[in-house]
The first five atom37 places (N, CA, C, CB, O) and aatype in JSON, in Angstrom:
{
  "aatype": [12, 16, 10, 1, 0, 7, 15, 10, 19, 1, 7, 1, 1, 15, 14, 5, 1, 1, 1, 16, 10, 0, 1, 15, 10, 1, 10, 10, 10, 9, 0, 0, 11, 19, 14, 0, 11, 0, 9, 1, 0, 1, 10, 7, 8, 15, 15, 13, 11, 9, 16, 12, 3, 16, 18, 7, 8, 10, 18, 6, 3, 0, 15, 3, 8, 19, 0, 2, 0, 12, 2, 0, 0, 13, 0, 0, 2, 19, 8, 0, 9, 1, 7],
  "atom_mask": [
    [1, 1, 1, 1, 1],
    [1, 1, 1, 1, 1],
    [1, 1, 1, 1, 1],
    [1, 1, 1, 1, 1],
    [1, 1, 1, 1, 1],
    [1, 1, 1, 0, 1],
    [1, 1, 1, 1, 1],
    [1, 1, 1, 1, 1],
    [1, 1, 1, 1, 1],
    [1, 1, 1, 1, 1],
    [1, 1, 1, 0, 1],
    [1, 1, 1, 1, 1],
    [1, 1, 1, 1, 1],
    [1, 1, 1, 1, 1],
    [1, 1, 1, 1, 1],
    [1, 1, 1, 1, 1],
    [1, 1, 1, 1, 1],
    [1, 1, 1, 1, 1],
    [1, 1, 1, 1, 1],
    [1, 1, 1, 1, 1],
    [1, 1, 1, 1, 1],
    [1, 1, 1, 1, 1],
    [1, 1, 1, 1, 1],
    [1, 1, 1, 1, 1],
    [1, 1, 1, 1, 1],
    [1, 1, 1, 1, 1],
    [1, 1, 1, 1, 1],
    [1, 1, 1, 1, 1],
    [1, 1, 1, 1, 1],
    [1, 1, 1, 1, 1],
    [1, 1, 1, 1, 1],
    [1, 1, 1, 1, 1],
    [1, 1, 1, 1, 1],
    [1, 1, 1, 1, 1],
    [1, 1, 1, 1, 1],
    [1, 1, 1, 1, 1],
    [1, 1, 1, 1, 1],
    [1, 1, 1, 1, 1],
    [1, 1, 1, 1, 1],
    [1, 1, 1, 1, 1],
    [1, 1, 1, 1, 1],
    [1, 1, 1, 1, 1],
    [1, 1, 1, 1, 1],
    [1, 1, 1, 0, 1],
    [1, 1, 1, 1, 1],
    [1, 1, 1, 1, 1],
    [1, 1, 1, 1, 1],
    [1, 1, 1, 1, 1],
    [1, 1, 1, 1, 1],
    [1, 1, 1, 1, 1],
    [1, 1, 1, 1, 1],
    [1, 1, 1, 1, 1],
    [1, 1, 1, 1, 1],
    [1, 1, 1, 1, 1],
    [1, 1, 1, 1, 1],
    [1, 1, 1, 0, 1],
    [1, 1, 1, 1, 1],
    [1, 1, 1, 1, 1],
    [1, 1, 1, 1, 1],
    [1, 1, 1, 1, 1],
    [1, 1, 1, 1, 1],
    [1, 1, 1, 1, 1],
    [1, 1, 1, 1, 1],
    [1, 1, 1, 1, 1],
    [1, 1, 1, 1, 1],
    [1, 1, 1, 1, 1],
    [1, 1, 1, 1, 1],
    [1, 1, 1, 1, 1],
    [1, 1, 1, 1, 1],
    [1, 1, 1, 1, 1],
    [1, 1, 1, 1, 1],
    [1, 1, 1, 1, 1],
    [1, 1, 1, 1, 1],
    [1, 1, 1, 1, 1],
    [1, 1, 1, 1, 1],
    [1, 1, 1, 1, 1],
    [1, 1, 1, 1, 1],
    [1, 1, 1, 1, 1],
    [1, 1, 1, 1, 1],
    [1, 1, 1, 1, 1],
    [1, 1, 1, 1, 1],
    [1, 1, 1, 1, 1],
    [1, 1, 1, 0, 1]
  ],
  "atom_positions": [
    [[0.84, -1.18, 0.0], [0.0, 0.0, 0.0], [0.88, 1.24, 0.0], [-0.95, 0.0, 1.21], [1.8, 1.36, 0.82]],
    [[0.62, 2.13, -0.89], [1.37, 3.37, -0.96], [0.58, 4.46, -0.25], [1.65, 3.76, -2.44], [-0.59, 4.68, -0.53]],
    [[1.24, 5.15, 0.67], [0.59, 6.24, 1.4], [0.97, 7.57, 0.81], [0.94, 6.19, 2.88], [2.15, 7.85, 0.55]],
    [[-0.01, 8.38, 0.6], [0.2, 9.75, 0.2], [-0.46, 10.61, 1.25], [-0.36, 10.05, -1.25], [-1.34, 10.14, 1.98]],
    [[-0.05, 11.84, 1.34], [-0.61, 12.73, 2.36], [-2.13, 12.74, 2.28], [-0.07, 14.14, 2.2], [-2.79, 12.73, 3.32]],
    [[-2.69, 12.77, 1.1], [-4.13, 12.83, 0.94], [-4.84, 11.53, 1.27], [0.0, 0.0, 0.0], [-6.02, 11.56, 1.64]],
    [[-4.15, 10.39, 1.15], [-4.83, 9.11, 1.35], [-5.25, 8.89, 2.79], [-3.94, 7.99, 0.91], [-6.2, 8.15, 3.04]],
    [[-4.58, 9.5, 3.72], [-4.93, 9.33, 5.12], [-5.99, 10.32, 5.58], [-3.71, 9.48, 5.98], [-6.53, 10.19, 6.68]],
    [[-6.29, 11.28, 4.76], [-7.17, 12.35, 5.22], [-8.46, 12.46, 4.41], [-6.44, 13.66, 5.17], [-9.22, 13.41, 4.6]],
    [[-8.71, 11.5, 3.53], [-9.96, 11.54, 2.77], [-11.1, 11.12, 3.68], [-9.88, 10.62, 1.53], [-10.9, 10.42, 4.67]],
    [[-12.26, 11.54, 3.36], [-13.42, 11.13, 4.14], [-14.26, 12.32, 4.52], [0.0, 0.0, 0.0], [-14.3, 13.32, 3.79]],
    [[-14.91, 12.23, 5.63], [-15.88, 13.24, 6.05], [-15.28, 14.26, 7.01], [-17.06, 12.58, 6.7], [-15.96, 14.72, 7.93]],
    [[-14.08, 14.61, 6.81], [-13.44, 15.6, 7.68], [-13.5, 16.97, 7.01], [-11.97, 15.21, 7.99], [-13.6, 17.08, 5.79]],
    [[-13.42, 17.98, 7.82], [-13.42, 19.34, 7.27], [-12.12, 19.58, 6.52], [-13.61, 20.4, 8.4], [-11.12, 18.92, 6.79]],
    [[-12.12, 20.52, 5.57], [-10.87, 20.83, 4.85], [-9.74, 21.21, 5.8], [-11.11, 21.96, 3.86], [-8.59, 20.86, 5.57]],
    [[-10.06, 21.93, 6.86], [-9.02, 22.32, 7.82], [-8.44, 21.09, 8.5], [-9.59, 23.3, 8.88], [-7.23, 21.01, 8.7]],
    [[-9.29, 20.13, 8.87], [-8.82, 18.91, 9.51], [-7.94, 18.1, 8.56], [-10.0, 18.07, 9.99], [-6.93, 17.53, 8.97]],
    [[-8.33, 18.04, 7.28], [-7.52, 17.32, 6.29], [-6.14, 17.95, 6.16], [-8.22, 17.3, 4.92], [-5.13, 17.25, 6.1]],
    [[-6.1, 19.29, 6.11], [-4.8, 19.97, 6.02], [-3.94, 19.69, 7.25], [-5.0, 21.49, 5.86], [-2.74, 19.48, 7.13]],
    [[-4.56, 19.69, 8.41], [-3.83, 19.43, 9.65], [-3.25, 18.02, 9.65], [-4.74, 19.62, 10.87], [-2.09, 17.83, 10.02]],
    [[-4.04, 17.05, 9.23], [-3.55, 15.67, 9.19], [-2.46, 15.49, 8.14], [-4.7, 14.72, 8.91], [-1.48, 14.79, 8.37]],
    [[-2.63, 16.13, 6.99], [-1.61, 16.03, 5.94], [-0.3, 16.66, 6.4], [-2.1, 16.7, 4.64], [0.77, 16.11, 6.16]],
    [[-0.39, 17.8, 7.06], [0.82, 18.45, 7.58], [1.48, 17.57, 8.64], [0.5, 19.84, 8.17], [2.7, 17.48, 8.69]],
    [[0.68, 16.94, 9.48], [1.22, 16.04, 10.5], [1.99, 14.89, 9.86], [0.1, 15.48, 11.39], [3.06, 14.51, 10.34]],
    [[1.46, 14.34, 8.77], [2.15, 13.27, 8.07], [3.5, 13.76, 7.57], [1.3, 12.74, 6.9], [4.51, 13.07, 7.7]],
    [[3.52, 14.95, 6.99], [4.8, 15.51, 6.5], [5.79, 15.69, 7.63], [4.56, 16.87, 5.81], [6.97, 15.36, 7.49]],
    [[5.32, 16.19, 8.75], [6.22, 16.4, 9.9], [6.74, 15.07, 10.43], [5.49, 17.16, 11.02], [7.91, 14.98, 10.82]],
    [[5.9, 14.05, 10.44], [6.34, 12.73, 10.9], [7.39, 12.15, 9.96], [5.15, 11.78, 11.01], [8.35, 11.51, 10.41]],
    [[7.23, 12.36, 8.66], [8.24, 11.88, 7.7], [9.57, 12.57, 7.95], [7.77, 12.13, 6.26], [10.62, 11.92, 7.92]],
    [[9.53, 13.87, 8.18], [10.77, 14.61, 8.45], [11.39, 14.14, 9.76], [10.5, 16.14, 8.5], [12.6, 13.92, 9.83]],
    [[10.58, 13.99, 10.8], [11.08, 13.54, 12.11], [11.68, 12.14, 12.02], [9.96, 13.57, 13.15], [12.6, 11.8, 12.76]],
    [[11.14, 11.31, 11.12], [11.65, 9.95, 10.93], [12.9, 9.93, 10.06], [10.58, 9.08, 10.31], [13.42, 8.86, 9.74]],
    [[13.37, 11.11, 9.67], [14.59, 11.26, 8.87], [14.47, 10.61, 7.49], [15.77, 10.67, 9.62], [15.44, 10.09, 6.94]],
    [[13.26, 10.65, 6.94], [13.06, 10.21, 5.56], [13.78, 11.24, 4.68], [11.51, 10.08, 5.18], [13.6, 12.44, 4.89]],
    [[14.57, 10.81, 3.71], [15.29, 11.76, 2.87], [14.35, 12.79, 2.23], [16.07, 11.02, 1.79], [13.26, 12.45, 1.77]],
    [[14.8, 14.02, 2.2], [13.98, 15.11, 1.68], [13.58, 14.88, 0.22], [14.74, 16.43, 1.79], [12.48, 15.27, -0.18]],
    [[14.44, 14.24, -0.56], [14.08, 13.97, -1.96], [12.94, 12.97, -2.04], [15.3, 13.45, -2.74], [12.09, 13.06, -2.93]],
    [[12.91, 12.02, -1.13], [11.81, 11.06, -1.11], [10.51, 11.75, -0.69], [12.13, 9.87, -0.15], [9.44, 11.46, -1.22]],
    [[10.6, 12.66, 0.27], [9.42, 13.42, 0.7], [8.93, 14.28, -0.46], [9.75, 14.31, 1.94], [7.73, 14.38, -0.68]],
    [[9.85, 14.9, -1.19], [9.47, 15.71, -2.35], [8.68, 14.88, -3.34], [10.72, 16.31, -3.03], [7.65, 15.33, -3.85]],
    [[9.16, 13.69, -3.62], [8.46, 12.83, -4.58], [7.1, 12.41, -4.04], [9.31, 11.59, -4.89], [6.12, 12.39, -4.79]],
    [[7.03, 12.09, -2.77], [5.76, 11.64, -2.17], [4.73, 12.77, -2.16], [6.0, 11.13, -0.75], [3.54, 12.52, -2.37]],
    [[5.18, 13.99, -1.92], [4.27, 15.12, -1.86], [3.89, 15.63, -3.25], [4.87, 16.24, -1.06], [2.93, 16.39, -3.4]],
    [[4.66, 15.21, -4.25], [4.35, 15.62, -5.62], [4.84, 17.02, -5.96], [0.0, 0.0, 0.0], [4.36, 17.62, -6.92]],
    [[5.79, 17.54, -5.18], [6.35, 18.85, -5.52], [7.12, 18.75, -6.82], [7.27, 19.38, -4.38], [7.77, 17.74, -7.09]],
    [[7.05, 19.79, -7.62], [7.71, 19.77, -8.92], [9.22, 19.93, -8.81], [7.15, 20.86, -9.8], [9.95, 19.6, -9.74]],
    [[9.68, 20.44, -7.67], [11.13, 20.58, -7.5], [11.51, 20.41, -6.03], [11.6, 21.96, -8.01], [10.7, 20.59, -5.12]],
    [[12.76, 20.05, -5.83], [13.31, 19.9, -4.49], [13.3, 21.25, -3.77], [14.75, 19.33, -4.54], [13.11, 21.31, -2.56]],
    [[13.49, 22.32, -4.52], [13.51, 23.67, -3.94], [12.19, 24.0, -3.27], [13.83, 24.71, -5.03], [12.18, 24.61, -2.2]],
    [[11.08, 23.61, -3.87], [9.78, 23.88, -3.27], [9.67, 23.19, -1.9], [8.63, 23.41, -4.2], [9.22, 23.78, -0.92]],
    [[10.09, 21.93, -1.86], [10.04, 21.18, -0.61], [10.9, 21.84, 0.46], [10.49, 19.74, -0.82], [10.46, 22.02, 1.59]],
    [[12.12, 22.2, 0.09], [13.03, 22.77, 1.08], [12.62, 24.2, 1.47], [14.46, 22.77, 0.55], [12.81, 24.59, 2.62]],
    [[12.08, 24.96, 0.53], [11.59, 26.3, 0.88], [10.43, 26.21, 1.86], [11.15, 27.06, -0.39], [10.26, 27.07, 2.72]],
    [[9.62, 25.16, 1.73], [8.45, 25.0, 2.59], [8.8, 24.35, 3.93], [7.4, 24.18, 1.88], [8.31, 24.79, 4.97]],
    [[9.64, 23.31, 3.9], [9.88, 22.52, 5.11], [11.33, 22.53, 5.58], [9.46, 21.11, 4.86], [11.66, 21.87, 6.56]],
    [[12.2, 23.25, 4.9], [13.62, 23.25, 5.24], [13.9, 23.65, 6.68], [0.0, 0.0, 0.0], [14.85, 23.15, 7.29]],
    [[13.11, 24.55, 7.22], [13.33, 25.0, 8.59], [13.07, 23.9, 9.61], [12.44, 26.19, 8.9], [13.47, 24.03, 10.77]],
    [[12.42, 22.82, 9.21], [12.12, 21.73, 10.12], [13.25, 20.71, 10.22], [10.87, 21.03, 9.69], [13.26, 19.87, 11.12]],
    [[14.2, 20.8, 9.31], [15.33, 19.88, 9.33], [16.37, 20.38, 10.32], [15.94, 19.72, 7.92], [16.62, 21.58, 10.45]],
    [[16.98, 19.42, 11.02], [18.04, 19.77, 11.97], [19.22, 20.39, 11.23], [18.51, 18.52, 12.78], [19.47, 20.09, 10.06]],
    [[19.92, 21.25, 11.91], [21.13, 21.83, 11.34], [22.17, 20.71, 11.22], [21.68, 23.02, 12.22], [22.53, 20.08, 12.21]],
    [[22.63, 20.48, 10.02], [23.54, 19.37, 9.76], [24.99, 19.72, 10.04], [23.39, 18.93, 8.33], [25.86, 18.86, 9.91]],
    [[25.29, 20.96, 10.42], [26.69, 21.36, 10.56], [27.41, 20.55, 11.63], [26.78, 22.84, 10.89], [28.58, 20.21, 11.45]],
    [[26.75, 20.23, 12.74], [27.4, 19.41, 13.77], [27.68, 18.0, 13.25], [26.52, 19.33, 15.03], [28.73, 17.43, 13.52]],
    [[26.74, 17.46, 12.5], [26.92, 16.12, 11.94], [28.09, 16.1, 10.96], [25.64, 15.65, 11.25], [28.9, 15.18, 10.97]],
    [[28.18, 17.11, 10.13], [29.27, 17.21, 9.15], [30.61, 17.36, 9.88], [29.05, 18.4, 8.18], [31.58, 16.7, 9.53]],
    [[30.65, 18.24, 10.88], [31.89, 18.45, 11.63], [32.34, 17.17, 12.33], [31.71, 19.58, 12.67], [33.52, 16.84, 12.32]],
    [[31.4, 16.44, 12.92], [31.75, 15.18, 13.6], [32.27, 14.14, 12.62], [30.54, 14.63, 14.35], [33.22, 13.43, 12.91]],
    [[31.64, 14.06, 11.45], [32.09, 13.1, 10.43], [33.49, 13.44, 9.94], [31.1, 13.07, 9.25], [34.32, 12.56, 9.73]],
    [[33.76, 14.74, 9.74], [35.09, 15.15, 9.3], [36.13, 14.87, 10.37], [35.1, 16.65, 8.94], [37.23, 14.39, 10.06]],
    [[35.81, 15.16, 11.61], [36.75, 14.87, 12.71], [37.05, 13.38, 12.78], [36.18, 15.36, 14.05], [38.21, 13.0, 12.98]],
    [[36.05, 12.54, 12.63], [36.26, 11.1, 12.68], [37.14, 10.64, 11.52], [34.92, 10.35, 12.65], [38.02, 9.79, 11.7]],
    [[36.9, 11.19, 10.34], [37.71, 10.81, 9.18], [39.16, 11.24, 9.35], [37.13, 11.44, 7.9], [40.07, 10.47, 9.05]],
    [[39.37, 12.45, 9.84], [40.74, 12.92, 10.06], [41.43, 12.11, 11.15], [40.75, 14.4, 10.43], [42.61, 11.79, 11.03]],
    [[40.71, 11.78, 12.21], [41.29, 11.01, 13.3], [41.68, 9.62, 12.79], [40.29, 10.9, 14.48], [42.74, 9.11, 13.17]],
    [[40.87, 9.01, 11.96], [41.19, 7.69, 11.41], [42.43, 7.77, 10.53], [40.01, 7.14, 10.61], [43.26, 6.86, 10.56]],
    [[42.57, 8.83, 9.73], [43.74, 8.97, 8.86], [44.99, 9.21, 9.68], [43.54, 10.1, 7.86], [46.04, 8.64, 9.37]],
    [[44.91, 10.02, 10.71], [46.08, 10.27, 11.57], [46.5, 8.99, 12.25], [45.77, 11.37, 12.62], [47.69, 8.68, 12.35]],
    [[45.52, 8.23, 12.73], [45.82, 6.96, 13.4], [46.49, 5.99, 12.42], [44.53, 6.34, 14.0], [47.42, 5.29, 12.8]],
    [[46.01, 5.95, 11.17], [46.59, 5.05, 10.16], [48.01, 5.47, 9.82], [45.72, 5.02, 8.9], [48.87, 4.61, 9.61]],
    [[48.29, 6.77, 9.75], [49.61, 7.25, 9.4], [50.61, 6.96, 10.53], [49.57, 8.74, 9.1], [51.74, 6.55, 10.28]],
    [[50.16, 7.18, 11.74], [51.06, 6.97, 12.9], [51.25, 5.48, 13.2], [50.51, 7.69, 14.14], [52.22, 5.1, 13.86]],
    [[50.34, 4.67, 12.73], [50.43, 3.23, 12.88], [50.29, 2.79, 14.23], [0.0, 0.0, 0.0], [50.36, 1.58, 14.5]]
  ]
}
C-alpha cells in the first residue's frame, strides 16, 4: 500500500482537519529522517527547492553532523599514518 498525504485524510473531515492531518504526516516523515528527496516525490512537488523552501526549517542543522564526520575521518587517517 502506498501512502500519500491525501490518502490518510480523505473522508468526512473538514478541509481544515484534512490539512492538519496532511501536515502532520509531513512532519512525521521529516522527524523519521526520511530523505527530503523522497518526501518531495511523495508530496508531488515539482522541485526539491519547493520542498526545502516550505519545510527546510524543520530539518536539523547538519553542521554538527558534518563536523563530527570530518573529525572522525581525520582522526582515522592520523591513526593510520602513525600506525
